[in-house]
Amino acid sequence: MKSTQSVSVDGLRIHYVRAGQGPAVVLLHGSGSSLEGFERVAAPLSASHDVIRPDLPGFGRTGPRPDRDYRVRTYAGTVARFMTALGLPRFAVAGNSLGGNIAWNLALDAPDRVDRLVLVNATGYPAKTLPAGLRLARNPLLRPLLRRWLPRGATERGLREAVGANSAIVDDAMVERVHALTSRPGNRSAFIDFATTDQPDRSAEIPRIAVPTLVLRSADVDGQHFARDIPGARERVHADGGHLLPEEDPDWVAAAITEFLR
């Protein structure tokens, strides 16, 4: 992977990778992940676009926020200021899971900045099933322990639960990468802070999203009604994907995004 660059936003250094030329698109990873989550989508997309992948605050190399504010709406504001710092007033945004939640909040709060919106198994509806990592982090008995130590086996189990038919992607290299980044100083505590943050329910506002939207969804992933609620949204459903579609089937995701952004 290319070495990361960094820029100062909201009192922390946001690390990112940027490649390609053309209209700007920012790819936002999910919780417990990092910019590597979109790496194999970014490669073909960068043939026609300026592709920017940040490590979101609390994750990857960016690390914890000094103010410990992990509300999704705060993330959306940080991403907007991050893109301003890069000199990009308008851009497309695509997000997986938490990244998708941040992306649609950004489309609501800064519609003048967002050209196109791509939601990949995005979250934000209250009925969504929680992944294993969030369930663990919300357990008050385990919380103090998890701030200090996370067993590698728990990382592997969480990844295996998150994928669909293409479970072969959860190999030693993937587990090691995710575990190492999760174990960076401050990241475990940041994840607990994120997992226990009270997130206001904005799902009733989703029908107000007015930017062109593509919804990419795995058939077995529950709690998503974006195609129903966003006026004019297009939807494509992956028959056997899990929650981590950008890593499970990056060619499918990249082709769908490229076609949508044309």
mmCIF file with all atom_site columns, N, CA and C in Angstrom, residues 186-253:
data_model
loop_
_atom_site.group_PDB
_atom_site.id
_atom_site.type_symbol
_atom_site.label_atom_id
_atom_site.label_alt_id
_atom_site.label_comp_id
_atom_site.label_asym_id
_atom_site.label_entity_id
_atom_site.label_seq_id
_atom_site.pdbx_PDB_ins_code
_atom_site.Cartn_x
_atom_site.Cartn_y
_atom_site.Cartn_z
_atom_site.occupancy
_atom_site.B_iso_or_equiv
_atom_site.pdbx_formal_charge
_atom_site.auth_seq_id
_atom_site.auth_comp_id
_atom_site.auth_asym_id
_atom_site.auth_atom_id
_atom_site.pdbx_PDB_model_num
ATOM 1   N N  . GLY A 1 186 ? -4.514  3.987   21.932 1.00 0.00 ? 186 GLY A N  1
ATOM 2   C CA . GLY A 1 186 ? -5.732  4.767   22.025 1.00 0.00 ? 186 GLY A CA 1
ATOM 3   C C  . GLY A 1 186 ? -6.907  4.245   21.223 1.00 0.00 ? 186 GLY A C  1
ATOM 4   N N  . ASN A 1 187 ? -6.665  3.346   20.254 1.00 0.00 ? 187 ASN A N  1
ATOM 5   C CA . ASN A 1 187 ? -7.761  2.924   19.375 1.00 0.00 ? 187 ASN A CA 1
ATOM 6   C C  . ASN A 1 187 ? -8.785  2.033   20.070 1.00 0.00 ? 187 ASN A C  1
ATOM 7   N N  . ARG A 1 188 ? -8.333  1.173   20.976 1.00 0.00 ? 188 ARG A N  1
ATOM 8   C CA . ARG A 1 188 ? -9.302  0.316   21.682 1.00 0.00 ? 188 ARG A CA 1
ATOM 9   C C  . ARG A 1 188 ? -10.245 1.174   22.526 1.00 0.00 ? 188 ARG A C  1
ATOM 10  N N  . SER A 1 189 ? -9.669  2.132   23.260 1.00 0.00 ? 189 SER A N  1
ATOM 11  C CA . SER A 1 189 ? -10.512 3.018   24.070 1.00 0.00 ? 189 SER A CA 1
ATOM 12  C C  . SER A 1 189 ? -11.431 3.858   23.202 1.00 0.00 ? 189 SER A C  1
ATOM 13  N N  . ALA A 1 190 ? -10.914 4.302   22.052 1.00 0.00 ? 190 ALA A N  1
ATOM 14  C CA . ALA A 1 190 ? -11.746 5.101   21.140 1.00 0.00 ? 190 ALA A CA 1
ATOM 15  C C  . ALA A 1 190 ? -12.922 4.272   20.639 1.00 0.00 ? 190 ALA A C  1
ATOM 16  N N  . PHE A 1 191 ? -12.683 2.983   20.371 1.00 0.00 ? 191 PHE A N  1
ATOM 17  C CA . PHE A 1 191 ? -13.765 2.126   19.893 1.00 0.00 ? 191 PHE A CA 1
ATOM 18  C C  . PHE A 1 191 ? -14.845 1.954   20.966 1.00 0.00 ? 191 PHE A C  1
ATOM 19  N N  . ILE A 1 192 ? -14.410 1.803   22.221 1.00 0.00 ? 192 ILE A N  1
ATOM 20  C CA . ILE A 1 192 ? -15.386 1.706   23.324 1.00 0.00 ? 192 ILE A CA 1
ATOM 21  C C  . ILE A 1 192 ? -16.173 3.009   23.436 1.00 0.00 ? 192 ILE A C  1
ATOM 22  N N  . ASP A 1 193 ? -15.462 4.134   23.330 1.00 0.00 ? 193 ASP A N  1
ATOM 23  C CA . ASP A 1 193 ? -16.143 5.432   23.388 1.00 0.00 ? 193 ASP A CA 1
ATOM 24  C C  . ASP A 1 193 ? -17.156 5.554   22.252 1.00 0.00 ? 193 ASP A C  1
ATOM 25  N N  . PHE A 1 194 ? -16.755 5.137   21.049 1.00 0.00 ? 194 PHE A N  1
ATOM 26  C CA . PHE A 1 194 ? -17.674 5.180   19.912 1.00 0.00 ? 194 PHE A CA 1
ATOM 27  C C  . PHE A 1 194 ? -18.875 4.269   20.153 1.00 0.00 ? 194 PHE A C  1
ATOM 28  N N  . ALA A 1 195 ? -18.601 3.038   20.622 1.00 0.00 ? 195 ALA A N  1
ATOM 29  C CA . ALA A 1 195 ? -19.666 2.041   20.795 1.00 0.00 ? 195 ALA A CA 1
ATOM 30  C C  . ALA A 1 195 ? -20.676 2.465   21.850 1.00 0.00 ? 195 ALA A C  1
ATOM 31  N N  . THR A 1 196 ? -20.243 3.259   22.825 1.00 0.00 ? 196 THR A N  1
ATOM 32  C CA . THR A 1 196 ? -21.127 3.661   23.919 1.00 0.00 ? 196 THR A CA 1
ATOM 33  C C  . THR A 1 196 ? -21.649 5.092   23.759 1.00 0.00 ? 196 THR A C  1
ATOM 34  N N  . THR A 1 197 ? -21.382 5.701   22.608 1.00 0.00 ? 197 THR A N  1
ATOM 35  C CA . THR A 1 197 ? -21.895 7.044   22.334 1.00 0.00 ? 197 THR A CA 1
ATOM 36  C C  . THR A 1 197 ? -23.387 6.969   21.989 1.00 0.00 ? 197 THR A C  1
ATOM 37  N N  . ASP A 1 198 ? -24.149 7.860   22.566 1.00 0.00 ? 198 ASP A N  1
ATOM 38  C CA . ASP A 1 198 ? -25.574 7.931   22.261 1.00 0.00 ? 198 ASP A CA 1
ATOM 39  C C  . ASP A 1 198 ? -25.735 8.600   20.892 1.00 0.00 ? 198 ASP A C  1
ATOM 40  N N  . GLN A 1 199 ? -26.193 7.831   19.915 1.00 0.00 ? 199 GLN A N  1
ATOM 41  C CA . GLN A 1 199 ? -26.341 8.353   18.560 1.00 0.00 ? 199 GLN A CA 1
ATOM 42  C C  . GLN A 1 199 ? -27.795 8.758   18.316 1.00 0.00 ? 199 GLN A C  1
ATOM 43  N N  . PRO A 1 200 ? -28.073 10.054  18.143 1.00 0.00 ? 200 PRO A N  1
ATOM 44  C CA . PRO A 1 200 ? -29.448 10.469  17.839 1.00 0.00 ? 200 PRO A CA 1
ATOM 45  C C  . PRO A 1 200 ? -29.951 9.782   16.565 1.00 0.00 ? 200 PRO A C  1
ATOM 46  N N  . ASP A 1 201 ? -31.208 9.381   16.584 1.00 0.00 ? 201 ASP A N  1
ATOM 47  C CA . ASP A 1 201 ? -31.812 8.705   15.430 1.00 0.00 ? 201 ASP A CA 1
ATOM 48  C C  . ASP A 1 201 ? -32.266 9.761   14.412 1.00 0.00 ? 201 ASP A C  1
ATOM 49  N N  . ARG A 1 202 ? -31.572 9.793   13.267 1.00 0.00 ? 202 ARG A N  1
ATOM 50  C CA . ARG A 1 202 ? -31.932 10.756  12.212 1.00 0.00 ? 202 ARG A CA 1
ATOM 51  C C  . ARG A 1 202 ? -32.637 10.076  11.036 1.00 0.00 ? 202 ARG A C  1
ATOM 52  N N  . SER A 1 203 ? -33.041 8.831   11.231 1.00 0.00 ? 203 SER A N  1
ATOM 53  C CA . SER A 1 203 ? -33.572 8.083   10.083 1.00 0.00 ? 203 SER A CA 1
ATOM 54  C C  . SER A 1 203 ? -34.822 8.728   9.487  1.00 0.00 ? 203 SER A C  1
ATOM 55  N N  . ALA A 1 204 ? -35.582 9.469   10.298 1.00 0.00 ? 204 ALA A N  1
ATOM 56  C CA . ALA A 1 204 ? -36.773 10.139  9.764  1.00 0.00 ? 204 ALA A CA 1
ATOM 57  C C  . ALA A 1 204 ? -36.422 11.233  8.770  1.00 0.00 ? 204 ALA A C  1
ATOM 58  N N  . GLU A 1 205 ? -35.152 11.684  8.799  1.00 0.00 ? 205 GLU A N  1
ATOM 59  C CA . GLU A 1 205 ? -34.706 12.738  7.879  1.00 0.00 ? 205 GLU A CA 1
ATOM 60  C C  . GLU A 1 205 ? -34.194 12.184  6.541  1.00 0.00 ? 205 GLU A C  1
ATOM 61  N N  . ILE A 1 206 ? -34.001 10.870  6.455  1.00 0.00 ? 206 ILE A N  1
ATOM 62  C CA . ILE A 1 206 ? -33.409 10.272  5.254  1.00 0.00 ? 206 ILE A CA 1
ATOM 63  C C  . ILE A 1 206 ? -34.177 10.635  3.978  1.00 0.00 ? 206 ILE A C  1
ATOM 64  N N  . PRO A 1 207 ? -35.520 10.714  3.990  1.00 0.00 ? 207 PRO A N  1
ATOM 65  C CA . PRO A 1 207 ? -36.230 11.106  2.770  1.00 0.00 ? 207 PRO A CA 1
ATOM 66  C C  . PRO A 1 207 ? -35.900 12.523  2.277  1.00 0.00 ? 207 PRO A C  1
ATOM 67  N N  . ARG A 1 208 ? -35.220 13.323  3.107  1.00 0.00 ? 208 ARG A N  1
ATOM 68  C CA . ARG A 1 208 ? -34.830 14.669  2.669  1.00 0.00 ? 208 ARG A CA 1
ATOM 69  C C  . ARG A 1 208 ? -33.548 14.679  1.848  1.00 0.00 ? 208 ARG A C  1
ATOM 70  N N  . ILE A 1 209 ? -32.867 13.541  1.762  1.00 0.00 ? 209 ILE A N  1
ATOM 71  C CA . ILE A 1 209 ? -31.624 13.488  0.979  1.00 0.00 ? 209 ILE A CA 1
ATOM 72  C C  . ILE A 1 209 ? -31.964 13.748  -0.489 1.00 0.00 ? 209 ILE A C  1
ATOM 73  N N  . ALA A 1 210 ? -31.289 14.756  -1.067 1.00 0.00 ? 210 ALA A N  1
ATOM 74  C CA . ALA A 1 210 ? -31.648 15.198  -2.414 1.00 0.00 ? 210 ALA A CA 1
ATOM 75  C C  . ALA A 1 210 ? -30.551 14.958  -3.442 1.00 0.00 ? 210 ALA A C  1
ATOM 76  N N  . VAL A 1 211 ? -29.419 14.386  -3.033 1.00 0.00 ? 211 VAL A N  1
ATOM 77  C CA . VAL A 1 211 ? -28.339 14.143  -4.002 1.00 0.00 ? 211 VAL A CA 1
ATOM 78  C C  . VAL A 1 211 ? -28.567 12.785  -4.667 1.00 0.00 ? 211 VAL A C  1
ATOM 79  N N  . PRO A 1 212 ? -28.116 12.613  -5.926 1.00 0.00 ? 212 PRO A N  1
ATOM 80  C CA . PRO A 1 212 ? -28.237 11.301  -6.573 1.00 0.00 ? 212 PRO A CA 1
ATOM 81  C C  . PRO A 1 212 ? -27.568 10.214  -5.724 1.00 0.00 ? 212 PRO A C  1
ATOM 82  N N  . THR A 1 213 ? -28.281 9.123   -5.506 1.00 0.00 ? 213 THR A N  1
ATOM 83  C CA . THR A 1 213 ? -27.828 8.106   -4.550 1.00 0.00 ? 213 THR A CA 1
ATOM 84  C C  . THR A 1 213 ? -27.855 6.714   -5.162 1.00 0.00 ? 213 THR A C  1
ATOM 85  N N  . LEU A 1 214 ? -26.779 5.951   -4.901 1.00 0.00 ? 214 LEU A N  1
ATOM 86  C CA . LEU A 1 214 ? -26.703 4.538   -5.250 1.00 0.00 ? 214 LEU A CA 1
ATOM 87  C C  . LEU A 1 214 ? -26.616 3.739   -3.955 1.00 0.00 ? 214 LEU A C  1
ATOM 88  N N  . VAL A 1 215 ? -27.476 2.752   -3.817 1.00 0.00 ? 215 VAL A N  1
ATOM 89  C CA . VAL A 1 215 ? -27.477 1.873   -2.640 1.00 0.00 ? 215 VAL A CA 1
ATOM 90  C C  . VAL A 1 215 ? -26.947 0.507   -3.068 1.00 0.00 ? 215 VAL A C  1
ATOM 91  N N  . LEU A 1 216 ? -25.858 0.084   -2.458 1.00 0.00 ? 216 LEU A N  1
ATOM 92  C CA . LEU A 1 216 ? -25.300 -1.252  -2.695 1.00 0.00 ? 216 LEU A CA 1
ATOM 93  C C  . LEU A 1 216 ? -25.509 -2.052  -1.416 1.00 0.00 ? 216 LEU A C  1
ATOM 94  N N  . ARG A 1 217 ? -26.232 -3.153  -1.551 1.00 0.00 ? 217 ARG A N  1
ATOM 95  C CA . ARG A 1 217 ? -26.672 -3.885  -0.360 1.00 0.00 ? 217 ARG A CA 1
ATOM 96  C C  . ARG A 1 217 ? -26.505 -5.382  -0.561 1.00 0.00 ? 217 ARG A C  1
ATOM 97  N N  . SER A 1 218 ? -26.038 -6.047  0.490  1.00 0.00 ? 218 SER A N  1
ATOM 98  C CA . SER A 1 218 ? -26.015 -7.512  0.483  1.00 0.00 ? 218 SER A CA 1
ATOM 99  C C  . SER A 1 218 ? -27.399 -8.017  0.871  1.00 0.00 ? 218 SER A C  1
ATOM 100 N N  . ALA A 1 219 ? -27.860 -9.057  0.186  1.00 0.00 ? 219 ALA A N  1
ATOM 101 C CA . ALA A 1 219 ? -29.229 -9.554  0.381  1.00 0.00 ? 219 ALA A CA 1
ATOM 102 C C  . ALA A 1 219 ? -29.514 -9.923  1.840  1.00 0.00 ? 219 ALA A C  1
ATOM 103 N N  . ASP A 1 220 ? -28.508 -10.425 2.550  1.00 0.00 ? 220 ASP A N  1
ATOM 104 C CA . ASP A 1 220 ? -28.729 -10.896 3.922  1.00 0.00 ? 220 ASP A CA 1
ATOM 105 C C  . ASP A 1 220 ? -28.505 -9.829  4.988  1.00 0.00 ? 220 ASP A C  1
ATOM 106 N N  . VAL A 1 221 ? -28.119 -8.618  4.581  1.00 0.00 ? 221 VAL A N  1
ATOM 107 C CA . VAL A 1 221 ? -27.877 -7.560  5.571  1.00 0.00 ? 221 VAL A CA 1
ATOM 108 C C  . VAL A 1 221 ? -29.193 -6.848  5.872  1.00 0.00 ? 221 VAL A C  1
ATOM 109 N N  . ASP A 1 222 ? -29.540 -6.786  7.152  1.00 0.00 ? 222 ASP A N  1
ATOM 110 C CA . ASP A 1 222 ? -30.859 -6.283  7.538  1.00 0.00 ? 222 ASP A CA 1
ATOM 111 C C  . ASP A 1 222 ? -30.842 -4.787  7.842  1.00 0.00 ? 222 ASP A C  1
ATOM 112 N N  . GLY A 1 223 ? -32.023 -4.251  8.120  1.00 0.00 ? 223 GLY A N  1
ATOM 113 C CA . GLY A 1 223 ? -32.143 -2.905  8.671  1.00 0.00 ? 223 GLY A CA 1
ATOM 114 C C  . GLY A 1 223 ? -31.793 -1.781  7.727  1.00 0.00 ? 223 GLY A C  1
ATOM 115 N N  . GLN A 1 224 ? -31.972 -1.987  6.419  1.00 0.00 ? 224 GLN A N  1
ATOM 116 C CA . GLN A 1 224 ? -31.652 -0.946  5.459  1.00 0.00 ? 224 GLN A CA 1
ATOM 117 C C  . GLN A 1 224 ? -32.867 -0.634  4.601  1.00 0.00 ? 224 GLN A C  1
ATOM 118 N N  . HIS A 1 225 ? -33.236 0.635   4.560  1.00 0.00 ? 225 HIS A N  1
ATOM 119 C CA . HIS A 1 225 ? -34.399 1.039   3.765  1.00 0.00 ? 225 HIS A CA 1
ATOM 120 C C  . HIS A 1 225 ? -34.084 2.272   2.927  1.00 0.00 ? 225 HIS A C  1
ATOM 121 N N  . PHE A 1 226 ? -32.797 2.450   2.615  1.00 0.00 ? 226 PHE A N  1
ATOM 122 C CA . PHE A 1 226 ? -32.374 3.658   1.909  1.00 0.00 ? 226 PHE A CA 1
ATOM 123 C C  . PHE A 1 226 ? -33.013 3.765   0.522  1.00 0.00 ? 226 PHE A C  1
ATOM 124 N N  . ALA A 1 227 ? -33.075 2.642   -0.194 1.00 0.00 ? 227 ALA A N  1
ATOM 125 C CA . ALA A 1 227 ? -33.648 2.683   -1.551 1.00 0.00 ? 227 ALA A CA 1
ATOM 126 C C  . ALA A 1 227 ? -35.131 3.036   -1.503 1.00 0.00 ? 227 ALA A C  1
ATOM 127 N N  . ARG A 1 228 ? -35.790 2.634   -0.436 1.00 0.00 ? 228 ARG A N  1
ATOM 128 C CA . ARG A 1 228 ? -37.203 2.963   -0.256 1.00 0.00 ? 228 ARG A CA 1
ATOM 129 C C  . ARG A 1 228 ? -37.389 4.437   0.107  1.00 0.00 ? 228 ARG A C  1
ATOM 130 N N  . ASP A 1 229 ? -36.483 4.964   0.940  1.00 0.00 ? 229 ASP A N  1
ATOM 131 C CA . ASP A 1 229 ? -36.712 6.265   1.561  1.00 0.00 ? 229 ASP A CA 1
ATOM 132 C C  . ASP A 1 229 ? -36.064 7.444   0.843  1.00 0.00 ? 229 ASP A C  1
ATOM 133 N N  . ILE A 1 230 ? -35.002 7.211   0.073  1.00 0.00 ? 230 ILE A N  1
ATOM 134 C CA . ILE A 1 230 ? -34.327 8.324   -0.609 1.00 0.00 ? 230 ILE A CA 1
ATOM 135 C C  . ILE A 1 230 ? -34.937 8.487   -1.996 1.00 0.00 ? 230 ILE A C  1
ATOM 136 N N  . PRO A 1 231 ? -35.519 9.651   -2.289 1.00 0.00 ? 231 PRO A N  1
ATOM 137 C CA . PRO A 1 231 ? -36.170 9.847   -3.590 1.00 0.00 ? 231 PRO A CA 1
ATOM 138 C C  . PRO A 1 231 ? -35.216 9.597   -4.755 1.00 0.00 ? 231 PRO A C  1
ATOM 139 N N  . GLY A 1 232 ? -35.643 8.733   -5.672 1.00 0.00 ? 232 GLY A N  1
ATOM 140 C CA . GLY A 1 232 ? -34.866 8.478   -6.888 1.00 0.00 ? 232 GLY A CA 1
ATOM 141 C C  . GLY A 1 232 ? -33.645 7.607   -6.723 1.00 0.00 ? 232 GLY A C  1
ATOM 142 N N  . ALA A 1 233 ? -33.444 7.037   -5.525 1.00 0.00 ? 233 ALA A N  1
ATOM 143 C CA . ALA A 1 233 ? -32.249 6.213   -5.303 1.00 0.00 ? 233 ALA A CA 1
ATOM 144 C C  . ALA A 1 233 ? -32.285 4.955   -6.177 1.00 0.00 ? 233 ALA A C  1
ATOM 145 N N  . ARG A 1 234 ? -31.115 4.572   -6.665 1.00 0.00 ? 234 ARG A N  1
ATOM 146 C CA . ARG A 1 234 ? -30.958 3.295   -7.366 1.00 0.00 ? 234 ARG A CA 1
ATOM 147 C C  . ARG A 1 234 ? -30.399 2.279   -6.377 1.00 0.00 ? 234 ARG A C  1
ATOM 148 N N  . GLU A 1 235 ? -30.783 1.023   -6.545 1.00 0.00 ? 235 GLU A N  1
ATOM 149 C CA . GLU A 1 235 ? -30.283 -0.017  -5.645 1.00 0.00 ? 235 GLU A CA 1
ATOM 150 C C  . GLU A 1 235 ? -29.786 -1.205  -6.443 1.00 0.00 ? 235 GLU A C  1
ATOM 151 N N  . ARG A 1 236 ? -28.646 -1.747  -5.988 1.00 0.00 ? 236 ARG A N  1
ATOM 152 C CA . ARG A 1 236 ? -28.148 -3.021  -6.515 1.00 0.00 ? 236 ARG A CA 1
ATOM 153 C C  . ARG A 1 236 ? -27.927 -3.951  -5.330 1.00 0.00 ? 236 ARG A C  1
ATOM 154 N N  . VAL A 1 237 ? -28.388 -5.184  -5.463 1.00 0.00 ? 237 VAL A N  1
ATOM 155 C CA . VAL A 1 237 ? -28.320 -6.143  -4.355 1.00 0.00 ? 237 VAL A CA 1
ATOM 156 C C  . VAL A 1 237 ? -27.342 -7.257  -4.704 1.00 0.00 ? 237 VAL A C  1
ATOM 157 N N  . HIS A 1 238 ? -26.411 -7.505  -3.806 1.00 0.00 ? 238 HIS A N  1
ATOM 158 C CA . HIS A 1 238 ? -25.432 -8.589  -3.969 1.00 0.00 ? 238 HIS A CA 1
ATOM 159 C C  . HIS A 1 238 ? -26.013 -9.854  -3.344 1.00 0.00 ? 238 HIS A C  1
ATOM 160 N N  . ALA A 1 239 ? -26.075 -10.917 -4.107 1.00 0.00 ? 239 ALA A N  1
ATOM 161 C CA . ALA A 1 239 ? -26.804 -12.120 -3.671 1.00 0.00 ? 239 ALA A CA 1
ATOM 162 C C  . ALA A 1 239 ? -26.202 -12.788 -2.446 1.00 0.00 ? 239 ALA A C  1
ATOM 163 N N  . ASP A 1 240 ? -24.873 -12.859 -2.343 1.00 0.00 ? 240 ASP A N  1
ATOM 164 C CA . ASP A 1 240 ? -24.292 -13.661 -1.257 1.00 0.00 ? 240 ASP A CA 1
ATOM 165 C C  . ASP A 1 240 ? -23.189 -12.932 -0.491 1.00 0.00 ? 240 ASP A C  1
ATOM 166 N N  . GLY A 1 241 ? -23.183 -11.605 -0.559 1.00 0.00 ? 241 GLY A N  1
ATOM 167 C CA . GLY A 1 241 ? -22.190 -10.840 0.184  1.00 0.00 ? 241 GLY A CA 1
ATOM 168 C C  . GLY A 1 241 ? -22.560 -10.715 1.650  1.00 0.00 ? 241 GLY A C  1
ATOM 169 N N  . GLY A 1 242 ? -21.572 -10.351 2.460  1.00 0.00 ? 242 GLY A N  1
ATOM 170 C CA . GLY A 1 242 ? -21.799 -10.041 3.861  1.00 0.00 ? 242 GLY A CA 1
ATOM 171 C C  . GLY A 1 242 ? -21.737 -8.538  4.068  1.00 0.00 ? 242 GLY A C  1
ATOM 172 N N  . HIS A 1 243 ? -21.266 -8.143  5.246  1.00 0.00 ? 243 HIS A N  1
ATOM 173 C CA . HIS A 1 243 ? -21.260 -6.720  5.593  1.00 0.00 ? 243 HIS A CA 1
ATOM 174 C C  . HIS A 1 243 ? -20.090 -5.971  4.952  1.00 0.00 ? 243 HIS A C  1
ATOM 175 N N  . LEU A 1 244 ? -18.998 -6.687  4.643  1.00 0.00 ? 244 LEU A N  1
ATOM 176 C CA . LEU A 1 244 ? -17.765 -6.042  4.172  1.00 0.00 ? 244 LEU A CA 1
ATOM 177 C C  . LEU A 1 244 ? -17.623 -6.127  2.654  1.00 0.00 ? 244 LEU A C  1
ATOM 178 N N  . LEU A 1 245 ? -18.662 -5.735  1.926  1.00 0.00 ? 245 LEU A N  1
ATOM 179 C CA . LEU A 1 245 ? -18.682 -5.878  0.467  1.00 0.00 ? 245 LEU A CA 1
ATOM 180 C C  . LEU A 1 245 ? -17.449 -5.306  -0.239 1.00 0.00 ? 245 LEU A C  1
ATOM 181 N N  . PRO A 1 246 ? -16.908 -4.140  0.180  1.00 0.00 ? 246 PRO A N  1
ATOM 182 C CA . PRO A 1 246 ? -15.733 -3.625  -0.538 1.00 0.00 ? 246 PRO A CA 1
ATOM 183 C C  . PRO A 1 246 ? -14.525 -4.540  -0.475 1.00 0.00 ? 246 PRO A C  1
ATOM 184 N N  . GLU A 1 247 ? -14.479 -5.431  0.517  1.00 0.00 ? 247 GLU A N  1
ATOM 185 C CA . GLU A 1 247 ? -13.385 -6.395  0.586  1.00 0.00 ? 247 GLU A CA 1
ATOM 186 C C  . GLU A 1 247 ? -13.802 -7.762  0.050  1.00 0.00 ? 247 GLU A C  1
ATOM 187 N N  . GLU A 1 248 ? -15.080 -8.102  0.182  1.00 0.00 ? 248 GLU A N  1
ATOM 188 C CA . GLU A 1 248 ? -15.555 -9.411  -0.274 1.00 0.00 ? 248 GLU A CA 1
ATOM 189 C C  . GLU A 1 248 ? -15.658 -9.486  -1.792 1.00 0.00 ? 248 GLU A C  1
ATOM 190 N N  . ASP A 1 249 ? -16.142 -8.413  -2.411 1.00 0.00 ? 249 ASP A N  1
ATOM 191 C CA . ASP A 1 249 ? -16.291 -8.392  -3.871 1.00 0.00 ? 249 ASP A CA 1
ATOM 192 C C  . ASP A 1 249 ? -15.955 -6.998  -4.390 1.00 0.00 ? 249 ASP A C  1
ATOM 193 N N  . PRO A 1 250 ? -14.663 -6.625  -4.308 1.00 0.00 ? 250 PRO A N  1
ATOM 194 C CA . PRO A 1 250 ? -14.271 -5.265  -4.684 1.00 0.00 ? 250 PRO A CA 1
ATOM 195 C C  . PRO A 1 250 ? -14.542 -4.946  -6.149 1.00 0.00 ? 250 PRO A C  1
ATOM 196 N N  . ASP A 1 251 ? -14.443 -5.942  -7.027 1.00 0.00 ? 251 ASP A N  1
ATOM 197 C CA . ASP A 1 251 ? -14.694 -5.685  -8.457 1.00 0.00 ? 251 ASP A CA 1
ATOM 198 C C  . ASP A 1 251 ? -16.154 -5.288  -8.686 1.00 0.00 ? 251 ASP A C  1
ATOM 199 N N  . TRP A 1 252 ? -17.068 -5.969  -8.010 1.00 0.00 ? 252 TRP A N  1
ATOM 200 C CA . TRP A 1 252 ? -18.501 -5.654  -8.131 1.00 0.00 ? 252 TRP A CA 1
ATOM 201 C C  . TRP A 1 252 ? -18.790 -4.244  -7.621 1.00 0.00 ? 252 TRP A C  1
ATOM 202 N N  . VAL A 1 253 ? -18.219 -3.920  -6.452 1.00 0.00 ? 253 VAL A N  1
ATOM 203 C CA . VAL A 1 253 ? -18.426 -2.601  -5.852 1.00 0.00 ? 253 VAL A CA 1
ATOM 204 C C  . VAL A 1 253 ? -17.815 -1.506  -6.728 1.00 0.00 ? 253 VAL A C  1
#
